[in-house]
XYZ file of C-alpha atoms in Angstrom:
678
model
C -79.065 85.464 44.174
C -78.035 87.062 40.913
C -79.292 90.619 40.367
C -81.253 90.502 37.093
C -82.847 93.943 37.387
C -80.737 95.383 34.547
C -82.314 93.048 31.988
C -85.316 93.946 29.858
C -88.277 91.494 29.803
C -87.062 89.561 26.727
C -83.498 89.319 28.007
C -84.810 88.138 31.384
C -86.961 85.460 29.731
C -83.942 84.203 27.762
C -81.788 84.063 30.907
C -84.416 82.175 32.931
C -85.331 79.628 30.241
C -82.704 77.025 31.113
C -84.385 73.687 30.311
C -84.885 72.497 26.751
C -84.013 74.129 23.441
C -83.963 77.906 23.141
C -83.475 80.113 20.084
C -82.544 83.703 20.920
C -82.864 85.927 17.879
C -80.651 88.809 18.932
C -80.864 91.855 16.689
C -77.887 94.147 16.248
C -77.003 96.027 19.436
C -79.578 94.161 21.533
C -77.189 92.949 24.258
C -76.736 89.316 23.259
C -73.388 88.875 25.031
C -74.990 90.078 28.244
C -77.759 87.515 27.847
C -75.256 84.672 27.440
C -73.135 85.717 30.413
C -76.123 86.387 32.695
C -77.590 83.037 31.653
C -74.386 81.257 32.684
C -74.304 83.161 35.983
C -77.984 82.327 36.610
C -77.303 78.628 36.033
C -74.436 78.611 38.532
C -75.681 80.981 41.244
C -79.446 80.447 41.136
C -79.900 76.964 39.629
C -76.820 75.562 41.409
C -75.552 73.876 38.238
C -71.936 72.660 38.645
C -69.707 74.985 36.585
C -68.051 72.115 34.701
C -71.438 71.139 33.225
C -71.697 74.468 31.385
C -70.342 74.926 27.855
C -70.427 78.174 25.864
C -68.979 78.221 22.362
C -68.165 81.184 20.142
C -66.024 81.903 17.095
C -63.062 83.986 18.220
C -60.641 83.943 21.120
C -61.447 87.617 21.706
C -65.179 86.876 22.126
C -64.446 83.892 24.393
C -62.113 86.017 26.530
C -64.714 88.778 26.853
C -67.367 86.242 27.921
C -65.034 84.713 30.472
C -64.224 88.107 32.000
C -67.908 89.034 32.221
C -68.850 85.729 33.835
C -66.025 86.049 36.379
C -67.270 89.535 37.223
C -70.797 88.174 37.852
C -70.026 84.981 39.771
C -66.458 85.409 40.966
C -63.316 83.685 39.740
C -63.631 80.761 42.127
C -67.251 80.008 41.192
C -66.501 80.250 37.451
C -63.692 77.710 37.586
C -64.606 74.718 35.466
C -66.891 76.505 32.990
C -65.788 75.827 29.414
C -65.923 79.096 27.458
C -64.136 78.430 24.201
C -64.012 78.659 20.448
C -65.168 75.742 18.318
C -61.557 74.815 17.601
C -60.503 74.901 21.261
C -63.447 72.646 22.099
C -62.470 70.264 19.305
C -58.876 70.038 20.506
C -60.140 69.282 24.037
C -62.206 66.349 22.712
C -59.497 65.038 20.380
C -56.756 65.104 23.018
C -58.772 62.637 25.074
C -59.742 60.109 22.378
C -58.061 60.804 19.023
C -56.341 57.408 19.255
C -59.694 55.859 18.302
C -59.247 57.485 14.884
C -55.761 56.067 14.372
C -53.735 59.067 15.557
C -51.390 59.343 18.522
C -52.290 61.642 21.385
C -49.352 63.972 20.790
C -50.677 65.070 17.376
C -49.496 68.295 15.704
C -51.720 70.995 14.243
C -50.450 72.224 10.881
C -50.265 75.955 10.274
C -51.189 77.478 6.911
C -47.497 77.531 5.953
C -47.201 73.828 6.812
C -50.254 73.066 4.678
C -48.928 75.040 1.719
C -45.573 73.226 1.860
C -47.204 69.797 1.987
C -49.664 70.536 -0.820
C -46.899 71.900 -3.057
C -44.918 68.729 -2.513
C -47.910 66.544 -3.410
C -48.707 68.629 -6.516
C -45.133 68.138 -7.736
C -45.566 64.388 -7.272
C -48.832 64.149 -9.222
C -48.211 66.742 -11.950
C -45.065 67.760 -13.771
C -46.480 71.231 -14.454
C -46.761 72.004 -10.724
C -46.276 75.763 -11.165
C -49.659 75.913 -12.859
C -51.458 75.187 -9.579
C -51.636 77.531 -6.614
C -51.345 75.592 -3.344
C -53.546 77.999 -1.389
C -56.373 77.630 -3.924
C -56.189 73.851 -3.582
C -56.209 74.131 0.217
C -59.284 76.373 -0.020
C -61.146 73.661 -1.995
C -60.107 70.964 0.491
C -61.136 73.199 3.377
C -64.551 73.713 1.808
C -65.011 69.965 1.530
C -64.009 69.376 5.163
C -66.369 72.069 6.402
C -69.152 70.185 4.629
C -67.942 66.901 6.190
C -66.912 65.481 2.805
C -64.003 63.030 3.254
C -61.502 62.342 0.427
C -63.409 59.278 -0.769
C -66.605 61.266 -1.355
C -65.075 64.424 -2.823
C -66.346 64.876 -6.385
C -64.438 67.612 -8.225
C -65.956 69.777 -10.945
C -64.595 68.330 -14.226
C -64.560 71.788 -15.849
C -62.471 73.302 -13.050
C -58.723 72.540 -13.220
C -58.121 73.525 -9.590
C -61.015 71.383 -8.411
C -59.686 68.444 -10.423
C -56.229 68.889 -8.911
C -57.793 69.169 -5.432
C -59.478 65.824 -6.116
C -56.059 64.268 -6.745
C -54.347 66.031 -3.841
C -56.995 65.624 -1.121
C -56.598 61.862 -0.434
C -52.786 62.057 -0.608
C -52.786 65.153 1.604
C -54.980 63.507 4.224
C -52.892 60.330 4.201
C -49.698 62.364 4.582
C -51.136 64.291 7.538
C -52.031 61.060 9.273
C -48.601 59.578 8.539
C -47.041 62.659 10.170
C -49.520 62.377 13.101
C -50.800 65.831 12.182
C -54.139 67.511 11.537
C -55.095 70.887 10.091
C -57.584 73.409 11.489
C -60.494 72.054 9.463
C -59.715 68.553 10.734
C -60.202 69.750 14.301
C -63.956 70.086 13.780
C -64.403 67.352 11.165
C -62.512 64.703 13.179
C -64.246 65.740 16.398
C -67.628 65.267 14.734
C -66.465 61.933 13.304
C -65.233 60.794 16.717
C -68.512 61.658 18.435
C -70.674 60.250 15.657
C -68.968 56.848 15.382
C -67.882 56.203 18.966
C -70.931 56.114 21.298
C -68.916 55.885 24.519
C -66.977 59.016 23.654
C -70.191 60.825 22.779
C -71.818 59.703 26.023
C -68.876 61.029 28.054
C -69.150 64.538 26.601
C -72.948 64.578 26.664
C -72.847 63.789 30.380
C -70.112 66.347 30.930
C -71.934 69.243 29.245
C -75.528 69.469 30.480
C -76.086 73.101 29.446
C -74.781 74.241 26.069
C -74.800 77.744 24.582
C -73.639 78.766 21.111
C -72.963 82.386 20.158
C -73.252 83.733 16.569
C -75.127 80.599 15.528
C -75.885 82.083 12.097
C -72.173 81.741 11.265
C -71.944 77.966 11.830
C -71.071 75.651 8.953
C -72.081 72.023 8.405
C -69.373 70.480 10.585
C -69.983 72.884 13.487
C -73.721 72.286 13.175
C -73.260 68.514 13.485
C -70.862 68.892 16.424
C -73.344 71.035 18.360
C -76.271 68.735 17.592
C -74.376 65.630 18.712
C -73.404 67.187 22.031
C -76.884 68.592 22.695
C -78.713 65.377 21.809
C -78.105 64.043 25.325
C -79.473 66.739 27.635
C -81.453 68.750 25.106
C -80.542 71.960 26.931
C -79.228 73.884 23.958
C -79.421 77.660 23.696
C -78.287 79.247 20.435
C -77.961 83.010 20.059
C -77.663 84.727 16.729
C -79.162 86.922 14.042
C -79.942 85.605 10.581
C -79.943 89.238 9.388
C -76.204 89.397 10.151
C -75.219 86.219 8.314
C -72.537 87.584 5.947
C -70.000 84.767 5.707
C -71.634 82.438 3.184
C -68.517 82.723 1.017
C -66.505 80.877 3.651
C -69.023 78.134 4.399
C -71.452 79.644 6.930
C -74.976 78.311 6.403
C -77.755 80.728 7.396
C -80.139 77.754 7.119
C -78.775 76.452 10.439
C -80.456 79.259 12.376
C -83.481 79.525 10.070
C -84.241 75.806 10.560
C -83.466 75.596 14.286
C -87.139 75.391 15.237
C -87.560 72.451 12.837
C -84.489 70.680 14.180
C -85.579 71.087 17.797
C -89.333 70.579 17.971
C -90.964 72.427 20.833
C -88.091 74.852 21.268
C -88.830 78.312 22.604
C -87.982 81.369 20.497
C -87.273 84.760 22.075
C -86.583 87.885 20.052
C -84.284 90.619 21.350
C -85.440 93.669 19.409
C -84.642 96.546 21.760
C -81.480 98.174 20.493
C -79.088 99.918 22.896
C -76.673 101.203 20.260
C -78.260 103.295 17.532
C -80.756 106.130 17.117
C -84.308 105.650 15.862
C -83.612 106.966 12.365
C -80.658 104.632 11.904
C -82.786 101.683 13.022
C -85.645 102.732 10.738
C -83.249 102.612 7.783
C -81.832 99.241 8.883
C -85.282 97.697 9.406
C -86.523 98.943 6.048
C -83.550 97.592 4.122
C -83.402 94.139 5.724
C -87.179 93.757 5.522
C -86.788 93.235 1.771
C -85.134 89.844 2.318
C -87.875 87.270 1.864
C -86.275 84.378 3.783
C -85.632 85.616 7.307
C -86.956 85.562 10.862
C -89.279 88.533 11.269
C -88.060 91.089 13.800
C -87.889 94.852 14.053
C -85.303 96.778 16.024
C -86.435 99.698 18.179
C -84.866 102.042 20.683
C -85.969 104.133 23.621
C -83.229 106.703 22.987
C -85.080 108.859 20.463
C -84.976 109.438 16.711
C -81.644 111.258 16.571
C -80.428 113.181 13.521
C -81.400 112.265 9.976
C -79.109 110.045 7.937
C -77.082 112.159 5.519
C -76.938 110.872 1.954
C -74.131 112.739 0.195
C -74.144 112.690 -3.603
C -70.746 113.638 -5.002
C -69.220 113.827 -8.449
C -66.572 111.096 -8.221
C -64.549 108.912 -5.847
C -61.936 111.608 -5.203
C -64.616 114.108 -4.141
C -66.162 111.304 -2.081
C -62.942 110.962 -0.101
C -62.519 114.738 0.222
C -66.091 115.266 1.455
C -65.822 112.445 4.017
C -62.551 113.750 5.435
C -63.930 117.309 5.555
C -66.982 116.020 7.421
C -64.749 114.199 9.912
C -62.867 117.441 10.558
C -66.144 119.362 10.955
C -67.754 116.867 13.349
C -64.548 116.564 15.346
C -64.526 120.327 15.820
C -68.271 120.633 16.574
C -68.513 117.669 18.939
C -64.959 117.764 20.338
C -64.777 114.090 19.347
C -61.546 112.075 19.040
C -60.648 110.517 15.693
C -61.272 107.076 17.160
C -65.027 107.748 17.095
C -65.055 107.837 13.277
C -65.167 104.859 10.918
C -65.200 104.645 7.127
C -66.789 101.403 5.920
C -66.606 100.066 2.364
C -67.563 96.935 0.444
C -64.148 96.108 -1.045
C -60.636 96.873 0.172
C -59.774 98.521 -3.157
C -62.044 101.414 -2.129
C -59.656 102.410 0.657
C -57.110 104.060 -1.660
C -58.601 107.591 -2.060
C -59.506 107.745 1.641
C -55.982 106.718 2.676
C -54.508 109.358 0.391
C -56.836 112.107 1.597
C -56.321 111.282 5.272
C -52.556 111.369 4.780
C -52.850 114.597 2.788
C -54.704 116.181 5.732
C -52.263 114.594 8.231
C -55.101 112.718 9.962
C -54.122 109.488 11.729
C -55.917 106.353 10.593
C -55.730 102.625 11.062
C -56.604 100.101 8.373
C -58.357 97.068 9.850
C -58.350 93.663 8.172
C -56.195 94.647 5.230
C -52.826 95.873 4.016
C -52.323 99.558 3.370
C -52.975 100.218 -0.298
C -49.456 100.998 -1.471
C -48.097 97.991 0.447
C -50.204 95.416 -1.442
C -48.043 93.102 -3.566
C -49.784 93.664 -6.881
C -49.643 97.427 -6.271
C -45.910 97.372 -5.463
C -45.228 95.152 -8.507
C -47.081 97.474 -10.879
C -45.710 100.663 -9.316
C -42.167 99.328 -9.714
C -42.490 99.774 -13.499
C -43.368 103.423 -13.000
C -40.484 103.836 -10.543
C -37.924 102.398 -12.995
C -39.268 104.538 -15.844
C -38.963 107.617 -13.635
C -35.562 106.548 -12.258
C -33.658 103.728 -14.053
C -31.181 103.664 -11.153
C -33.877 102.309 -8.779
C -32.452 98.796 -8.730
C -34.829 97.503 -6.033
C -37.779 98.289 -8.300
C -35.920 96.942 -11.343
C -35.236 93.594 -9.690
C -38.891 93.378 -8.638
C -40.157 93.573 -12.245
C -37.510 91.527 -14.078
C -39.856 88.562 -14.169
C -43.206 90.258 -13.597
C -45.162 89.377 -15.611
C -43.427 86.050 -16.194
C -40.984 86.335 -19.114
C -38.593 83.444 -18.518
C -35.755 85.394 -16.875
C -34.827 83.267 -13.884
C -32.984 84.061 -10.671
C -29.691 82.581 -11.895
C -29.718 84.938 -14.900
C -30.434 87.961 -12.729
C -27.604 86.989 -10.353
C -25.144 86.752 -13.267
C -26.196 90.149 -14.640
C -25.985 91.735 -11.195
C -22.501 90.292 -10.546
C -21.325 91.526 -13.957
C -22.673 95.037 -13.256
C -20.739 95.081 -9.955
C -17.550 93.947 -11.667
C -17.892 96.578 -14.385
C -19.054 99.210 -11.880
C -22.045 100.137 -14.035
C -25.753 100.483 -13.142
C -27.832 97.318 -13.363
C -30.134 98.962 -15.928
C -27.157 99.500 -18.233
C -26.007 95.926 -17.657
C -29.347 94.703 -19.031
C -28.670 96.649 -22.230
C -25.235 94.967 -22.586
C -26.370 91.418 -21.865
C -24.661 90.123 -25.019
C -21.303 90.804 -23.290
C -22.122 88.572 -20.317
C -20.931 84.976 -20.415
C -22.912 82.022 -19.140
C -26.300 83.179 -20.421
C -27.895 81.393 -23.356
C -28.849 83.254 -26.534
C -32.544 82.539 -25.919
C -32.396 84.123 -22.457
C -30.331 87.058 -23.795
C -33.133 87.763 -26.283
C -35.629 87.834 -23.418
C -33.433 90.227 -21.410
C -33.075 92.555 -24.417
C -36.838 92.467 -24.975
C -37.413 93.415 -21.343
C -34.952 96.306 -21.603
C -36.590 97.559 -24.810
C -40.001 97.413 -23.099
C -38.722 99.798 -20.437
C -37.108 102.117 -23.008
C -40.320 102.233 -25.065
C -42.348 102.957 -21.925
C -39.994 105.780 -20.920
C -40.323 107.305 -24.394
C -44.122 107.030 -24.184
C -44.159 108.893 -20.876
C -42.052 111.702 -22.377
C -44.645 112.223 -25.115
C -47.711 114.449 -24.872
C -50.704 113.149 -22.920
C -51.933 112.421 -19.431
C -50.117 110.271 -16.903
C -53.110 108.054 -16.145
C -53.697 107.371 -19.822
C -50.030 106.408 -20.300
C -50.036 104.246 -17.192
C -53.145 102.417 -18.381
C -51.569 101.820 -21.796
C -48.396 100.452 -20.152
C -50.278 98.057 -17.854
C -52.358 96.851 -20.803
C -49.223 96.287 -22.896
C -47.634 94.350 -20.023
C -50.877 92.328 -19.661
C -50.778 92.689 -15.889
C -54.466 91.814 -15.541
C -53.952 88.604 -17.531
C -50.915 87.763 -15.399
C -52.917 88.133 -12.186
C -55.687 85.859 -13.441
C -53.081 83.390 -14.749
C -51.224 83.086 -11.466
C -54.165 83.277 -9.047
C -56.737 80.558 -9.483
C -59.218 82.012 -7.014
C -61.214 84.257 -9.349
C -62.551 86.406 -6.500
C -59.064 87.067 -5.122
C -57.768 87.799 -8.626
C -60.541 90.330 -9.230
C -59.673 92.108 -5.988
C -56.039 92.405 -7.070
C -57.036 93.686 -10.515
C -59.198 96.335 -8.832
C -56.152 97.406 -6.804
C -54.042 97.810 -9.967
C -56.893 99.820 -11.457
C -56.719 102.105 -8.418
C -53.094 102.994 -9.275
C -54.347 104.538 -12.517
C -57.125 106.299 -10.616
C -54.533 107.636 -8.165
C -52.478 108.990 -11.076
C -55.575 110.670 -12.506
C -56.347 112.237 -9.119
C -52.744 113.469 -8.838
C -53.022 115.102 -12.276
C -56.187 116.902 -11.184
C -54.466 118.269 -8.075
C -51.134 119.196 -9.677
C -51.307 121.278 -12.897
C -47.717 120.448 -13.915
C -47.999 116.754 -13.089
C -45.002 114.542 -13.841
C -44.349 110.846 -13.371
C -41.469 111.703 -11.057
C -43.772 113.862 -8.973
C -46.319 111.075 -8.676
C -43.644 108.589 -7.604
C -42.325 111.111 -5.087
C -45.821 111.462 -3.604
C -46.154 107.688 -3.245
C -42.647 107.388 -1.791
C -43.345 110.047 0.819
C -46.427 108.102 1.910
C -44.161 105.076 2.423
C -41.596 107.230 4.255
C -44.219 108.156 6.870
C -44.422 104.517 7.938
C -40.724 104.391 8.804
C -40.113 107.895 10.120
C -42.135 107.484 13.289
C -44.777 109.927 12.061
C -47.033 106.975 11.336
C -46.920 105.427 14.803
C -50.020 107.281 15.972
C -52.053 105.476 13.301
C -51.942 102.339 15.390
C -52.864 104.057 18.626
C -56.303 104.725 20.002
C -56.951 108.137 18.448
C -57.203 107.299 14.756
C -59.933 107.103 12.128
C -60.819 103.480 11.379
C -60.972 102.240 7.785
C -62.371 98.768 7.245
C -64.467 96.569 4.998
C -68.056 95.800 5.942
C -67.107 92.188 6.623
C -64.476 93.313 9.140
C -66.880 95.704 10.869
C -69.276 93.068 12.198
C -69.428 93.152 16.001
C -68.054 96.705 16.210
C -69.718 100.075 16.710
C -68.755 103.730 16.285
C -70.472 107.045 17.122
C -69.876 108.318 13.547
C -70.005 105.969 10.558
C -69.452 106.746 6.875
C -70.909 104.028 4.636
C -69.320 104.813 1.281
C -69.839 103.604 -2.271
C -73.614 103.151 -2.132
C -73.886 102.158 -5.785
C -74.969 99.075 -7.672
C -71.951 96.901 -8.585
C -70.286 98.051 -5.355
C -72.999 97.467 -2.742
C -74.503 95.179 -3.863
C -71.324 93.851 -5.418
C -71.433 93.200 -9.167
C -70.696 89.528 -8.550
C -73.905 89.202 -6.525
C -75.882 90.917 -9.286
C -74.547 89.118 -12.339
C -72.960 85.850 -11.188
C -74.029 84.091 -8.007
C -77.384 85.729 -7.209
C -76.475 86.485 -3.584
C -78.327 89.792 -3.234
C -79.802 88.707 0.112
C -76.342 88.391 1.653
C -75.342 91.752 0.175
C -78.452 93.276 1.769
C -77.442 91.739 5.098
C -74.006 93.286 4.616
C -75.628 96.690 4.095
C -77.710 96.112 7.246
C -74.556 95.316 9.215
C -72.957 98.539 7.978
C -75.952 100.685 8.912
C -76.199 99.198 12.406
C -72.542 99.937 13.228
C -73.503 103.603 13.684
C -74.487 104.863 17.131
C -75.161 108.595 16.693
C -74.646 109.650 13.080
C -74.687 107.740 9.812
C -73.483 109.300 6.569
C -73.913 107.442 3.285
C -72.142 108.468 0.105
C -72.592 107.690 -3.542
C -70.923 109.072 -6.657
C -72.416 110.204 -9.947
C -69.245 108.975 -11.657
C -66.418 106.723 -10.560
C -62.970 106.344 -12.076
C -62.132 103.138 -13.882
C -58.548 103.098 -15.136
C -58.539 106.888 -14.779
C -61.684 107.462 -16.878
C -65.003 108.522 -15.363
C -67.903 106.106 -15.715
C -71.505 106.930 -14.808
C -72.770 105.128 -11.720
C -76.181 103.753 -10.776
C -77.358 104.305 -7.178
C -77.494 101.249 -4.954
C -80.887 99.558 -5.025
C -80.652 99.465 -1.225
C -80.965 103.259 -1.104
C -84.451 103.036 -2.566
C -85.418 100.733 0.306
C -84.712 103.445 2.909
C -87.692 105.698 3.773
C -87.214 109.229 2.488
C -88.283 110.647 5.848
C -85.057 109.533 7.551
C -82.742 110.805 4.789
C -81.179 114.224 4.383
C -80.024 114.236 0.759
C -77.054 116.516 0.086
C -75.251 117.396 -3.110
C -71.437 117.319 -3.143
C -71.269 116.603 0.589
C -72.321 120.126 1.647
C -73.966 119.903 5.068
C -77.336 121.663 5.118
C -79.905 121.498 7.884
C -83.367 120.762 6.453
C -86.753 119.880 7.862
C -88.014 116.267 7.673
C -90.579 117.408 5.057
C -87.841 118.928 2.886
C -85.737 115.809 3.317
C -88.589 113.544 2.241
C -89.285 115.682 -0.844
C -85.575 115.706 -1.694
C -85.389 111.943 -1.292
C -88.464 111.416 -3.508
C -86.892 113.521 -6.268
C -83.653 111.618 -5.911
C -85.307 108.202 -6.165
C -87.378 109.302 -9.163
C -84.138 110.194 -10.964
C -82.592 106.906 -9.831
C -85.498 104.867 -11.209
C -85.200 106.698 -14.512
C -81.476 105.873 -14.673
C -82.210 102.215 -13.946
C -84.822 102.086 -16.676
């Protein structure tokens, strides 16, 4: 018999309910993985279900591996043999390998990688449009992927006539799908779509898998899309023994096709199903949970539940109000140092969470300045991002015209019609004449084999750099000059011109904006600030990555920096939730464009519930935009947190206060906030 004594009453009920449909609403930190693994073990050890009749599906290989290890620990490796614990895609491949021939493919099909997809789409775009450079292959693939996730085949795909990329996707999609089939290949979205098609239109195939899997469990059900939803429903229609585990309050992937309606409507889809709520939290303190419950309770369309803990209230949540984003970074890093000293805690217990990756820049700089190891999860370090390196290369050439690596990077950024063949000719000529490449650009009229039109473009580029260098020698601040240069170069327009995904383009523009903010911060720190000094600072940050000094950042003892989306499923003793301002969290797009405040609130809830012992929130009174301070409005989510759990601090200074003082401070703060918001 399996020992179930470690389970609480709700967990035990979920484990023992094995027949029929079951919806387990598992709040953050409520032990959902344990429920799934104990349920599998109970089926095998106590109910004597053959292991090969059990299917558990999740979203990542890491989660599937963890489940497998836990099940093996409970039932033994021999007893667990035959259980299918897999991702959706692994399950799809298993089904397709057996019967894909019924769909007109051969059994030895290939699965195209992203690079394979991009190459094929580019080829098709060139065939259907002479101006192929106008269309970004990855944007087209994204539109096709969205259609496949909604089970829309090429024949039923209706593009938006006002959207050029959508219209091109409409032309590419049928040709792309035909080409894949001709090459006996599928892509990752096909794995689920074709599996669903195979089961839906071939009853014998469906019957085989329904008889094979008598007990089905799905983890993170709130993250399923339309194709995954259909796949699960088809398989479960035979036995009816479907258990889905998830939390609608943690549905934060709507932008990539997840449909929170799948979990909200489960009880309608499976009449008579049992619903069990896991509300006891084993991760966070009472005050953290009170804040999380209060925030998420403002979403109108959700399954009612309230997290609680037996571990006590814990410390108040610190809300630090600082002047600007640079002071925000300084105060967070100082607090990390203080808590590390007081609690003798390793750096790995600290996490800084933010809404957008562009927010990482001041924290990266401050951590490096203090020589604190950190690891950036789910993103590229700020100064390694392409748009940042492209823009910085202008500043590098202005500071040092002999920096030929930077010069070659910006010759045709933004696009100015100077092609690779021209650059090669100029470079060869500079080598022959033994002169710097920058000087060779100024003497382009002496170089043979380049047309007069192209020579004019080269001269214009050279004059742009000379004018910029003169501007930087004049009086005025570095950030102001940098902003003027980027505006003259029309870098923002170039990003939006070359990247058709508006959301991705906005993120890149925000990163370029952060370069100016970094220059402004450098000026504030260094009285005699120079462009050369700023470039030297940036270069030394790069040097750390190659000198070996940076290796500890990727070890275990490092502060974690990550976006809120990347943080889901993780937990840390100390969490800093930064940028608690409207237009950041919630994001301005959710406020003004797509009305997705509910998902932003869920994102805030996810951030709050990552914290185990201490949660610190920060907001700024002002935030730099292209080096200039702009007044900020507090996040509307702050007003949804009870004042009694907040310890409001000015400029990040830690001050112990009573709950009564904290509540009064919070009330004053929110009164000011309401006045600011009108």
